[in-house]
Tab-separated table of C-alpha atoms and ligand atoms in Angstrom:
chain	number	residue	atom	x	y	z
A	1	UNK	CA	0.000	0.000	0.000
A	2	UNK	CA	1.434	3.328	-1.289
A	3	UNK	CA	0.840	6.018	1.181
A	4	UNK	CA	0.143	9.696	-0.309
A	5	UNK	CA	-0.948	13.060	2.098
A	6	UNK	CA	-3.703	13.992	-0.942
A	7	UNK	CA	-5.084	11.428	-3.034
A	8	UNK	CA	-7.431	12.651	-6.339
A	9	UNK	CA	-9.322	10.977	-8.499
A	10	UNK	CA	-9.897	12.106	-11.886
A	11	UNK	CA	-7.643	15.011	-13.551
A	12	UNK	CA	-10.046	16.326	-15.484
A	13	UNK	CA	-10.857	19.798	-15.107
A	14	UNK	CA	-12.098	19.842	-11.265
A	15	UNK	CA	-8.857	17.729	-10.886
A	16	UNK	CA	-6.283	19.806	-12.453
A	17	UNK	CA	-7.824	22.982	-11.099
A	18	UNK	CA	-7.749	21.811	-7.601
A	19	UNK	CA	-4.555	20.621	-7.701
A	20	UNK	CA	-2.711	23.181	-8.869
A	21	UNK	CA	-4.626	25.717	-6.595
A	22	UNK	CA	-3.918	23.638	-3.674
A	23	UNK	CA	-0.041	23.505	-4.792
A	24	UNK	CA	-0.636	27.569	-5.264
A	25	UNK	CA	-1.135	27.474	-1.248
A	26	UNK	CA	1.739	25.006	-0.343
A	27	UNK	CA	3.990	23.303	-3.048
A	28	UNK	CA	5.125	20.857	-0.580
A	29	UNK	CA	1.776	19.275	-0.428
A	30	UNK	CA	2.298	15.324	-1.197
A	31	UNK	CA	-0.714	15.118	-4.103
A	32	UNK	CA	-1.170	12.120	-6.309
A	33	UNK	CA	-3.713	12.360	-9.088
A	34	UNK	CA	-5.230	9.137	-10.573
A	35	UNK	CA	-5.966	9.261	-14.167
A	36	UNK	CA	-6.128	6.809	-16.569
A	37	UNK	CA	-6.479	8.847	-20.129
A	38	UNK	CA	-3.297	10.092	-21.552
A	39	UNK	CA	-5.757	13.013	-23.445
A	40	UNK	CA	-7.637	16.006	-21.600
A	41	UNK	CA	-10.327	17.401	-23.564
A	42	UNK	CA	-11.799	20.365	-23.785
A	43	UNK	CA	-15.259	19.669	-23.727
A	44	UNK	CA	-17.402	22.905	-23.977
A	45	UNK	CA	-16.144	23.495	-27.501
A	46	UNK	CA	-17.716	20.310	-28.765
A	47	UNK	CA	-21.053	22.464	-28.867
A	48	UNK	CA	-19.059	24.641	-31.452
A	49	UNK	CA	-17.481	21.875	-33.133
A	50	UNK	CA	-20.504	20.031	-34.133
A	51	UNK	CA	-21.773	23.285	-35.552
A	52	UNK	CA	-18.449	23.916	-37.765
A	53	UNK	CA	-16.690	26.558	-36.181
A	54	UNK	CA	-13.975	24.975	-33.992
A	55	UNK	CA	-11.480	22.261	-34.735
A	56	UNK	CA	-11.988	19.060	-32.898
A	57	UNK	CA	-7.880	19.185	-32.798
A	58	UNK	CA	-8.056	21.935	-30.617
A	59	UNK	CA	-10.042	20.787	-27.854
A	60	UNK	CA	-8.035	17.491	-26.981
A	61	UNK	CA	-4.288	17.916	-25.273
A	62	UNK	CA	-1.750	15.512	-23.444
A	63	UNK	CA	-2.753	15.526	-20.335
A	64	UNK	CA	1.281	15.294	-18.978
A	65	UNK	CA	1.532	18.847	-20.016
A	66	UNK	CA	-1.030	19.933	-17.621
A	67	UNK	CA	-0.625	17.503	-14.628
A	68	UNK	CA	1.266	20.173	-12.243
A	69	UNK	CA	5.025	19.621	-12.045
A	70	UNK	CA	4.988	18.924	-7.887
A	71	UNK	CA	2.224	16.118	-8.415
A	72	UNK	CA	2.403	12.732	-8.711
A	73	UNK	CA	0.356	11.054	-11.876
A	74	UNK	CA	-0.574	7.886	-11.583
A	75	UNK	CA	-1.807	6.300	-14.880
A	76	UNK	CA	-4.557	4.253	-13.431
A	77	UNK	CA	-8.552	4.257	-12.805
A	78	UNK	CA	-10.094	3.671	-9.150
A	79	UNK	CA	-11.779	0.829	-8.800
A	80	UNK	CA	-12.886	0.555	-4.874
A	81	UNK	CA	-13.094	2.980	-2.469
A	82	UNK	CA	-12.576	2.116	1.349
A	83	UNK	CA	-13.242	5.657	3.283
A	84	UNK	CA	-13.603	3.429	6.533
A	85	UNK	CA	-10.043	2.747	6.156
A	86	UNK	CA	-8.737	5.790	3.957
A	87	UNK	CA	-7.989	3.165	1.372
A	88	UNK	CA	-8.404	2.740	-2.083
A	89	UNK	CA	-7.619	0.188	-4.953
A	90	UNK	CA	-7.183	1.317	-8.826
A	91	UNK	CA	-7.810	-1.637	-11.765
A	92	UNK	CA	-4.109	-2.890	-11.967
A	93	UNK	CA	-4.575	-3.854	-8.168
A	94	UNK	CA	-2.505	-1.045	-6.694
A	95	UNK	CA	-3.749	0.162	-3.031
A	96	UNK	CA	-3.013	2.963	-1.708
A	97	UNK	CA	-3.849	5.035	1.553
A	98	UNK	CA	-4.386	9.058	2.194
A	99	UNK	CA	-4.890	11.666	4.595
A	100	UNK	CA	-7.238	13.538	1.850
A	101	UNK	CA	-9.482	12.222	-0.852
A	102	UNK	CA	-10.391	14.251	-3.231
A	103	UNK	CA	-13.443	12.268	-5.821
A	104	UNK	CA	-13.644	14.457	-9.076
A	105	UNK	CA	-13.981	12.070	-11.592
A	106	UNK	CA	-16.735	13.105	-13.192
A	107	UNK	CA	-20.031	12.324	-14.965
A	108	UNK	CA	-20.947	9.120	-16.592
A	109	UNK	CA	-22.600	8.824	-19.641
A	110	UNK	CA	-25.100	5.734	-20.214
A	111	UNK	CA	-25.694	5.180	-23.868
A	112	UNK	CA	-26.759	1.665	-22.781
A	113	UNK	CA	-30.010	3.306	-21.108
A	114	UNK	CA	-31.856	3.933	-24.107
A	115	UNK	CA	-32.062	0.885	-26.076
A	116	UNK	CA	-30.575	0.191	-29.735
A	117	UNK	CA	-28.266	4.090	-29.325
A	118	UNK	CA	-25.079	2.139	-28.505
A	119	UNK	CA	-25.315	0.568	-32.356
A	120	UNK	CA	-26.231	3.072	-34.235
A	121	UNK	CA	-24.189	6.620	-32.548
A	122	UNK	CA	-22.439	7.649	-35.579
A	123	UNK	CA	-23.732	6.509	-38.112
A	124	UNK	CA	-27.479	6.009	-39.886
A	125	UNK	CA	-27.953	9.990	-39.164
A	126	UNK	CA	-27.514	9.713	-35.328
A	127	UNK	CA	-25.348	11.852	-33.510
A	128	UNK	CA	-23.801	13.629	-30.248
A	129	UNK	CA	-21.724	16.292	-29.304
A	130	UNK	CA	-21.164	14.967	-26.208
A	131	UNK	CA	-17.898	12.812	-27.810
A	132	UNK	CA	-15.022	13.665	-29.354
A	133	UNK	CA	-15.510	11.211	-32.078
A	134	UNK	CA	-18.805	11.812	-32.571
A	135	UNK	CA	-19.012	15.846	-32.144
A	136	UNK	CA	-17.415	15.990	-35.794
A	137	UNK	CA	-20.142	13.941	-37.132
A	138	UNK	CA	-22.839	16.638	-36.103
A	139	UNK	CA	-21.852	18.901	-38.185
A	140	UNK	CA	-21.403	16.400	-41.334
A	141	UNK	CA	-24.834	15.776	-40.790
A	142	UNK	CA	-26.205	19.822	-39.990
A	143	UNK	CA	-23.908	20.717	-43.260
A	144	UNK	CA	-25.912	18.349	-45.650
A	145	UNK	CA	-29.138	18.441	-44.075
A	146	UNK	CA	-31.496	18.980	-47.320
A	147	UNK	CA	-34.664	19.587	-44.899
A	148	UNK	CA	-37.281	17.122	-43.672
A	149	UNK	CA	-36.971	16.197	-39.567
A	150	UNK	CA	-34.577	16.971	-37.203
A	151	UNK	CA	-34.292	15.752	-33.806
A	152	UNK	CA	-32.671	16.790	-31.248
A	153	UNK	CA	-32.669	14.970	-27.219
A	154	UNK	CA	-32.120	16.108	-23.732
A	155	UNK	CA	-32.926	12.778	-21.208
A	156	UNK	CA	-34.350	13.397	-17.945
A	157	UNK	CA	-31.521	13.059	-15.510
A	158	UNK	CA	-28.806	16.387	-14.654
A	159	UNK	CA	-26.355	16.281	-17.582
A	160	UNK	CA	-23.279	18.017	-17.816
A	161	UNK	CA	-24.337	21.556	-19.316
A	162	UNK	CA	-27.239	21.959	-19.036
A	163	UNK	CA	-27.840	24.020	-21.872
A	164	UNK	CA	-25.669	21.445	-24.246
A	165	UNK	CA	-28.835	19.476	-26.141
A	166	UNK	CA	-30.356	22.165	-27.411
A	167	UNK	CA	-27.320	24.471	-27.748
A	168	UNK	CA	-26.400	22.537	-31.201
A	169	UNK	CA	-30.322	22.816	-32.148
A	170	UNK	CA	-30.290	26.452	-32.234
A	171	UNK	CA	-26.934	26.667	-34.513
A	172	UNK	CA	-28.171	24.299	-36.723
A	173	UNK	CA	-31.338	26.202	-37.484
A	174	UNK	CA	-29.705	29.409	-37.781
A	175	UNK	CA	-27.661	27.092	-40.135
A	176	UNK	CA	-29.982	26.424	-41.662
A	177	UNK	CA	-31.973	29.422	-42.179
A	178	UNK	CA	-28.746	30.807	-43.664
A	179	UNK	CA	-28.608	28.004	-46.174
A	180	UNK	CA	-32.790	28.911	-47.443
A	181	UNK	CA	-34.007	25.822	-46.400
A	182	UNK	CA	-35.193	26.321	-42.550
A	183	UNK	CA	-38.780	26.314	-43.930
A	184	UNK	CA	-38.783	22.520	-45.076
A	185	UNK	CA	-36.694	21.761	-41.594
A	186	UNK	CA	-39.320	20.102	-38.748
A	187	UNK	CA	-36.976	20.510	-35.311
A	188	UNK	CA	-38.313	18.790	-32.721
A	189	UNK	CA	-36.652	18.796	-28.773
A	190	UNK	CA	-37.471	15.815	-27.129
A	191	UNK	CA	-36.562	16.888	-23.655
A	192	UNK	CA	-37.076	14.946	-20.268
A	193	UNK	CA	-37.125	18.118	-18.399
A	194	UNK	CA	-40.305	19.991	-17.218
A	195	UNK	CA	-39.462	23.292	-18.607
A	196	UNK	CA	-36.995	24.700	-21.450
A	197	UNK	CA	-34.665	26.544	-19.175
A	198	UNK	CA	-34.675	26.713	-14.911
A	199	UNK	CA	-34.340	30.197	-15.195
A	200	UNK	CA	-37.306	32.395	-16.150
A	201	UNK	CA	-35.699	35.457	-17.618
A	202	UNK	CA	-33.253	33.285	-20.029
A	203	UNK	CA	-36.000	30.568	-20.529
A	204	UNK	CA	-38.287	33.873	-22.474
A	205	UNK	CA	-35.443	34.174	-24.742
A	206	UNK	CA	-35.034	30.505	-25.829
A	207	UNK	CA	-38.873	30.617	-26.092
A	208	UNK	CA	-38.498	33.576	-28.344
A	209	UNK	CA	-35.887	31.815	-30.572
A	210	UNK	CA	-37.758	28.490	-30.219
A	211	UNK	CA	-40.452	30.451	-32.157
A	212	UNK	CA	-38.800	31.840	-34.575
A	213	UNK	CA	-37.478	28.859	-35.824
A	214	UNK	CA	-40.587	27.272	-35.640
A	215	UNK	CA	-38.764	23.938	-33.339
A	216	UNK	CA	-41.833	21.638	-31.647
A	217	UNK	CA	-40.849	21.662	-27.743
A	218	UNK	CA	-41.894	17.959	-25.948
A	219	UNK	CA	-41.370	17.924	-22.726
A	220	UNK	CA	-41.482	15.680	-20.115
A	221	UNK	CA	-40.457	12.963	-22.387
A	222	UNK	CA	-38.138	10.058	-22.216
A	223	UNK	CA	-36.570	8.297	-25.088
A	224	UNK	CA	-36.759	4.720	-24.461
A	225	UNK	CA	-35.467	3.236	-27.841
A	226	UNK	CA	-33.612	4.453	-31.445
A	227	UNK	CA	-34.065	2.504	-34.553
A	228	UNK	CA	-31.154	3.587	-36.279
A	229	UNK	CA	-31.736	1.767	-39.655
A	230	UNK	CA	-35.138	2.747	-39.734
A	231	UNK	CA	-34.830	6.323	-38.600
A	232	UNK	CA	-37.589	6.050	-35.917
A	233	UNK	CA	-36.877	7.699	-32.190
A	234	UNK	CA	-39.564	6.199	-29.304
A	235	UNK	CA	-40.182	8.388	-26.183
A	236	UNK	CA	-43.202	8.314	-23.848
A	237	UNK	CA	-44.379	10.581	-21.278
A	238	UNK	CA	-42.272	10.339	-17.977
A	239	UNK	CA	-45.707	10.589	-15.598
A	240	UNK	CA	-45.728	6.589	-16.024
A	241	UNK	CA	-47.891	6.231	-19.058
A	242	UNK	CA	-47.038	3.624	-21.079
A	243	UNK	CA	-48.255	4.752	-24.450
A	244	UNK	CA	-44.796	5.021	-26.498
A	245	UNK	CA	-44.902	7.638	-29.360
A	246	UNK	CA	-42.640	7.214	-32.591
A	247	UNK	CA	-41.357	9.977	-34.879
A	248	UNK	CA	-39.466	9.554	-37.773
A	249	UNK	CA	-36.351	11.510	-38.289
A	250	UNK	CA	-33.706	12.622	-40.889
A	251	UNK	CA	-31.322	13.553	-37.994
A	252	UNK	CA	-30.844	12.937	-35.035
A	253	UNK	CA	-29.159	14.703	-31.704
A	254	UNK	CA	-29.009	12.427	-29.061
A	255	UNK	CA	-28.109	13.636	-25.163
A	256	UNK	CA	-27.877	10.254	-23.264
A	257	UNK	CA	-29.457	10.027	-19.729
A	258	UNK	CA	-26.416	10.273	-16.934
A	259	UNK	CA	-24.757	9.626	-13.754
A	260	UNK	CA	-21.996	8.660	-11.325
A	261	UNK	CA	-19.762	6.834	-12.657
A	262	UNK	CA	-20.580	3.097	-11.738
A	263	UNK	CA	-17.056	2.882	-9.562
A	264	UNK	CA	-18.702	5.695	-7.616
A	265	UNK	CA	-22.142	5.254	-7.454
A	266	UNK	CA	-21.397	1.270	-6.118
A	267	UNK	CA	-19.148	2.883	-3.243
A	268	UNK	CA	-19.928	4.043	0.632
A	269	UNK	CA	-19.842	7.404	-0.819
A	270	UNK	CA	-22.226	7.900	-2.957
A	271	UNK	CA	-25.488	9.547	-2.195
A	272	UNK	CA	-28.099	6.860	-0.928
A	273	UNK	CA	-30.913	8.641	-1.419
A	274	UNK	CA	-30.893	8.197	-5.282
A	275	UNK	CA	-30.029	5.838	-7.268
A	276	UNK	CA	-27.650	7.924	-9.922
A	277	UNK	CA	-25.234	7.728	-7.224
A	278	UNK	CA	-23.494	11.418	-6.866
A	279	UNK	CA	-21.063	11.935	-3.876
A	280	UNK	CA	-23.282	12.681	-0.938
A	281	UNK	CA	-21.475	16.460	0.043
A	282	UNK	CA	-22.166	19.605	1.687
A	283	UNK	CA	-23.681	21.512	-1.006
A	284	UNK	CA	-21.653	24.727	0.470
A	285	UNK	CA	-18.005	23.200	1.597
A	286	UNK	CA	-17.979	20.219	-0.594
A	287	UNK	CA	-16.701	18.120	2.253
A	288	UNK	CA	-18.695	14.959	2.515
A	289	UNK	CA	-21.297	14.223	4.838
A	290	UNK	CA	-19.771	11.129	6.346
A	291	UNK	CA	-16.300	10.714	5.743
A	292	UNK	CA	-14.792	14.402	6.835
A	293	UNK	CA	-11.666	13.861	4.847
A	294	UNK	CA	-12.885	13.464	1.689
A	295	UNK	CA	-14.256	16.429	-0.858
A	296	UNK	CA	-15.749	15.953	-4.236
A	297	UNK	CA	-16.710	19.236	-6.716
A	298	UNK	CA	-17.748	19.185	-10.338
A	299	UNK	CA	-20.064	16.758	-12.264
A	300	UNK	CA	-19.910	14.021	-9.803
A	301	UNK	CA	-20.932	15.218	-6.780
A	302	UNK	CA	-24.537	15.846	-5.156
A	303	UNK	CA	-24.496	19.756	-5.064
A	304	UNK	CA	-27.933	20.789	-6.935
A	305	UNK	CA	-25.812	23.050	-9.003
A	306	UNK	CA	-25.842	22.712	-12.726
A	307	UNK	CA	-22.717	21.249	-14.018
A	308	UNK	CA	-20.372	22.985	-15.870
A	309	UNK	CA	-16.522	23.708	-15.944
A	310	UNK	CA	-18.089	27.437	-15.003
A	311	UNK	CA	-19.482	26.076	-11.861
A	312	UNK	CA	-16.409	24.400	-11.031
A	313	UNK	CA	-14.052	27.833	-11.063
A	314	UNK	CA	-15.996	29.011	-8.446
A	315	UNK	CA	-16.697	25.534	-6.368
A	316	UNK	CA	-12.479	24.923	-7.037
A	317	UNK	CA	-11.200	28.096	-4.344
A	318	UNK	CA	-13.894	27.114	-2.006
A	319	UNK	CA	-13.441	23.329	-1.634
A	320	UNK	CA	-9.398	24.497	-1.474
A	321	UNK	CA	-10.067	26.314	1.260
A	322	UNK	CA	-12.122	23.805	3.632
A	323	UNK	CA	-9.019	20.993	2.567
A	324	UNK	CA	-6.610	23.424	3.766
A	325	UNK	CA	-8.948	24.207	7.034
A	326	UNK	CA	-9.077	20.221	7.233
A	327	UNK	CA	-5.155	19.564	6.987
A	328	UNK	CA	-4.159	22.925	9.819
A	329	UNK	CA	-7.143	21.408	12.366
A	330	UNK	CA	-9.076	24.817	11.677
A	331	UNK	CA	-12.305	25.872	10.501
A	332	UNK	CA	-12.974	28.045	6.658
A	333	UNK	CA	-15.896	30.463	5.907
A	334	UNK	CA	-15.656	30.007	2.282
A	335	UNK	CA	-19.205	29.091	1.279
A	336	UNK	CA	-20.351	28.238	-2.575
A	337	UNK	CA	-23.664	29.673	-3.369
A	338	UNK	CA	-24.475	27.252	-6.486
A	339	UNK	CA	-23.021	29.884	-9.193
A	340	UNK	CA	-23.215	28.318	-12.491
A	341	UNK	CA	-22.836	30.004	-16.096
A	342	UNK	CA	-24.034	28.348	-19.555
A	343	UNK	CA	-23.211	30.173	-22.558
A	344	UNK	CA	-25.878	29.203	-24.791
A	345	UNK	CA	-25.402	30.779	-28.646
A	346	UNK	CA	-28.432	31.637	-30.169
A	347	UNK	CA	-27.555	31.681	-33.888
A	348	UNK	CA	-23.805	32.139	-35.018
A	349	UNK	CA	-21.862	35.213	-33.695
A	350	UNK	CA	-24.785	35.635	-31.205
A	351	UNK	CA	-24.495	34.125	-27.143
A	352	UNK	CA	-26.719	34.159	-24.139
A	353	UNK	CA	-24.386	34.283	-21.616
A	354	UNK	CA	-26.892	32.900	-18.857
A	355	UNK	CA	-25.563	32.980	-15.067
A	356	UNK	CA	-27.019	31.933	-11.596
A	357	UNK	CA	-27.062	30.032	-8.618
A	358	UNK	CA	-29.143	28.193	-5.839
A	359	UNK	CA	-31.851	30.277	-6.106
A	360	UNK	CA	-32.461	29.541	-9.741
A	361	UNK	CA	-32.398	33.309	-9.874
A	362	UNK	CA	-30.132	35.673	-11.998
A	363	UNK	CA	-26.650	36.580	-11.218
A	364	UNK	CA	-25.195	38.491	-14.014
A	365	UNK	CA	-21.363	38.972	-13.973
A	366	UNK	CA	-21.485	41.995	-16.761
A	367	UNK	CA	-23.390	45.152	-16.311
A	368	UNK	CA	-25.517	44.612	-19.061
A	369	UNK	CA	-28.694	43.013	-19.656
A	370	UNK	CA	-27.678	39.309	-20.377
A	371	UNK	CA	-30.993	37.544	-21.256
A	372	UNK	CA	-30.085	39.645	-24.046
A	373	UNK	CA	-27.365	37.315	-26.929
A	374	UNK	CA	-24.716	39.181	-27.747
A	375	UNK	CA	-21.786	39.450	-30.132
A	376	UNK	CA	-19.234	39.962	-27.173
A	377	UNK	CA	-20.423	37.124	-25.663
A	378	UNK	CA	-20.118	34.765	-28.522
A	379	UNK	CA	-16.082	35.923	-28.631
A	380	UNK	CA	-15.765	34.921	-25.273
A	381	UNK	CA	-17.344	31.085	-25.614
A	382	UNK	CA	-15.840	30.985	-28.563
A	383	UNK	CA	-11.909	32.744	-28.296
A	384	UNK	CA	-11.741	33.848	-25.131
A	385	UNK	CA	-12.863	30.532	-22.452
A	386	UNK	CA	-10.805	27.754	-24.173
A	387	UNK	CA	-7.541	30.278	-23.759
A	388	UNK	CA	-8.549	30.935	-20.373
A	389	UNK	CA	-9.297	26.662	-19.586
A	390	UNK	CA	-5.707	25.585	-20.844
A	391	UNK	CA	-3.444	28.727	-19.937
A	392	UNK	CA	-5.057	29.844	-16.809
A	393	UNK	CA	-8.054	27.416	-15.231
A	394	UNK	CA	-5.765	24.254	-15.469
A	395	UNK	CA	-3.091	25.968	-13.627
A	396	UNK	CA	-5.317	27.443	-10.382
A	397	UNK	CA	-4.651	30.654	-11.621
A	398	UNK	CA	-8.393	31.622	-12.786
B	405	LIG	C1	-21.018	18.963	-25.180
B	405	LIG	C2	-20.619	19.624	-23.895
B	405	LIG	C3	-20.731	21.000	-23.785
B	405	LIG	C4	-20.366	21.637	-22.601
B	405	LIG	N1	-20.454	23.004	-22.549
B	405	LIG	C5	-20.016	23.653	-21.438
B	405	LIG	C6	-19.979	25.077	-21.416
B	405	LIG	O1	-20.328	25.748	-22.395
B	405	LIG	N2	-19.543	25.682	-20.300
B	405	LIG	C7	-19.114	24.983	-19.205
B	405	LIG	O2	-18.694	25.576	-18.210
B	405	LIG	N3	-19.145	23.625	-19.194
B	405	LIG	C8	-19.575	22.942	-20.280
B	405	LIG	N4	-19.565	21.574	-20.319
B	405	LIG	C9	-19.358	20.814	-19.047
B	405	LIG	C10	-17.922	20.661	-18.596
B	405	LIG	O3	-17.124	20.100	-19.608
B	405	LIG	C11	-17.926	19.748	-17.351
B	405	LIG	O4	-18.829	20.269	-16.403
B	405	LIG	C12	-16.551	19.636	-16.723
B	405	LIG	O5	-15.618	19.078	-17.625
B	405	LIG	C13	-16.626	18.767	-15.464
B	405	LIG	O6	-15.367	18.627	-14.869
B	405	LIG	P1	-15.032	17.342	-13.983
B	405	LIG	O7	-13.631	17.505	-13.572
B	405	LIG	O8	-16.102	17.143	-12.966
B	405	LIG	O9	-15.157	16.145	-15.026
B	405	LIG	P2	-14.262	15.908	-16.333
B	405	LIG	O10	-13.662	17.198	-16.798
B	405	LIG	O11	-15.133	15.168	-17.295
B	405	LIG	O12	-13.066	15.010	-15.832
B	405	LIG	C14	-13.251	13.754	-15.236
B	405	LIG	C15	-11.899	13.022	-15.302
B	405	LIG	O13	-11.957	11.846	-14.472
B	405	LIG	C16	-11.345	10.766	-15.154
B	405	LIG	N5	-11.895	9.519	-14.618
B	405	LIG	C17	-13.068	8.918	-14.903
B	405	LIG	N6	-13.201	7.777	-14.204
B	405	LIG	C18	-12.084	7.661	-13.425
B	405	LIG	C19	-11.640	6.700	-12.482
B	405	LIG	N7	-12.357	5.612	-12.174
B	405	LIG	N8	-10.437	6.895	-11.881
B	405	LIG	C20	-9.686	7.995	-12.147
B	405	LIG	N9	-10.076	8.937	-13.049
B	405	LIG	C21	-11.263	8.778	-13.681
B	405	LIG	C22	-11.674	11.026	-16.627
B	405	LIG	O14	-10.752	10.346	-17.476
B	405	LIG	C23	-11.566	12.541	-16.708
B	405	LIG	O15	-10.253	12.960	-17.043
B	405	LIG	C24	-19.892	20.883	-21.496
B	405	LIG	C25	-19.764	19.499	-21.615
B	405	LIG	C26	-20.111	18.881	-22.807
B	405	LIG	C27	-19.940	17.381	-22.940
């Protein structure tokens, strides 16, 4: 058994960002980070990718360059977790102990929950940006769309961003519309939610585009099963009925339904009180509720925050502190109040820059109106972020 002071899982970007900002604090800290992919992507460009107007190239790095120099990496995935003992065992059978866990490993994505998806993603017209192989295929398929019906998914559990399923459908109309041909396009969102957006003022102006556009919102609606070769989606209402409903389609933008990863979700730390298995935490301090030397931010943990790498630079300084507070025998005051951001384009060159927290309630960074999508803001999702993720996020410095 290998004994390290910090132990993380996952280097993604809750990871990287809390390790570096805890080295930022003390750069004698002993911090191993367990990772098993040799690539770190950047993720929230795949929205822009599968819309043609960022290379997939761009968005996927070695993650050695951006491991921080004082850490340890090892090149493995956790397997068990044993907080009773401050143990844990990775798949090549390597244990090791820790003062510190830190669980950031992120979201899982279950393309085995909606039967028939697994055999047919990429390929008979069916497609996600929520890949890096796949995300290029979008836009083959929003390029040589001729018209006829479009699809487009958003499953009922949290995802990571929110805003990500129907991100892509608004590009490709405005896509479309450029290209003459919006009027023989019939968009349909299949969403699992209960409403378009959680937050009223920014939910009026997706209504406003949704109209415009002329997409058919469903809501409350599960997919249950994909016939590829046929081109036929099945969904049914999610208040129990069993009456499934078909619809053919010419396209199709699938969002799979999500959770802990399994590892997690099978593990004394996950949440019991439902069964997608997030890291029970304090939604505030991100220490867990049980095991008071182990913290979890980001996708995977049970914060009612929406996920997103936005959420996660301002859930990063706070979860810092209470570690520190942990390792000196003191108390922090640092308290996250459930800020997330998702920058939702509305058409190209055009961004809704929506931000809040908790109370599902506003809470605009800029001092203009930003229900309002903006030119500015489309520069910043689109030149601005990614700069800021690899030169300044990664490194605790932002
Ligand atoms: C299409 C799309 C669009 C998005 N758009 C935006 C946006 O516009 N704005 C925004 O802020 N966010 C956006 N996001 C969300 C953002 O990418 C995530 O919220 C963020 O990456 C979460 O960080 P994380 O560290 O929790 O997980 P990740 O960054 O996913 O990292 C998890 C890491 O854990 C590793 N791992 C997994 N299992 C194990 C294991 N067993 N052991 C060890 N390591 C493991 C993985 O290899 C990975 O490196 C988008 C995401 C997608 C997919």
């Amino acid at each position: 058994m290998t004994h390290h002071q910090i132990i993380i899982v996952g280097g993604g970007n809750a990871g990287l960002s809390v390790a570096s900002k805890l080295l930022l604090k003390n750069k004698r800290l002993d911090i191993a980070i367990v990772e098993p992919s040799e690539k770190h992507y950047y993720q929230p460009a795949w929205t822009l990718v599968g819309a043609g107007t960022f290379n997939i190239a761009d968005t996927e790095k070695d993650e050695v360059n951006y491991i921080p120099k004082q850490a340890k990496w090892i090149k493995d995935a956790a397997a068990t977790f044993d907080p009773d003992n401050n143990a844990l065992t990775c798949a090549s059978g390597a244990k090791y102990s820790y003062a510190v866990l830190i669980v950031v490993p992120g979201i899982q994505l279950d393309w085995g929950n909606i039967a028939g998806l697994k055999e047919t993603l990429g390929k008979n017209d069916v497609t996600s940006n929520y890949l890096f192989k796949t995300a290029p295929y979008t836009w083959e398929l929003v390029k040589n769309f001729k018209g006829g019906t479009a699809v487009f998914t958003n499953p009922p559990t949290p995802v990571k961003c929110g805003g990500a399923p129907h991100k892509i459908m608004w590009l490709a109309c405005d896509y479309w519309r450029k290209q003459g041909i919006l009027d023989k396009c019939n968009v349909h969102f299949i969403s699992g939610g209960s409403i378009l957006f959680g937050v009223e003022e920014y939910r009026k102006t997706l209504q406003e585009k949704a109209d415009e556009y002329g997409v058919h919102i469903h809501l409350k609606q599960n997919v249950t099963r994909i016939d590829g070769p046929g081109h036929n989606i099945y969904y049914k209402n999610n208040d129990g009925s069993n009456m499934e409903e078909a619809m053919h389609f010419d396209m199709l933008h699938v969002v799979p339904p999500q959770s802990a990863p399994d590892v997690v979700k099978t593990s004394p730390l996950a949440d019991p009180s439902t069964p997608l298995g997030w890291i029970e935490v304090d939604k505030h301090t991100f220490q867990h509720t049980r095991f008071k030397n182990v913290f979890s931010c980001g996708d995977v943990c049970n914060a009612p925050a929406s996920r997103t790498g936005a959420a996660i630079r301002k859930q990063a300084p706070v979860m810092v502190e209470h570690i520190m507070a942990y390792l000196n025998g003191t108390t922090s005051k640092a308290s996250y109040d459930g800020y997330s951001a998702c920058p939702i384009p509305t058409q190209y060159g055009k961004l809704m820059l929506a931000e809040f927290d908790y109370s599902n309630k506003p809470k605009m960074t800029f001092p203009i109106n930003q229900a309002k999508p903006r030119w500015t803001m489309w520069l910043l999702k689109k030149f601005v972020l990614p700069w800021l993720y690899w030169n300044k996020i990664l490194q605790g410095k932002a």
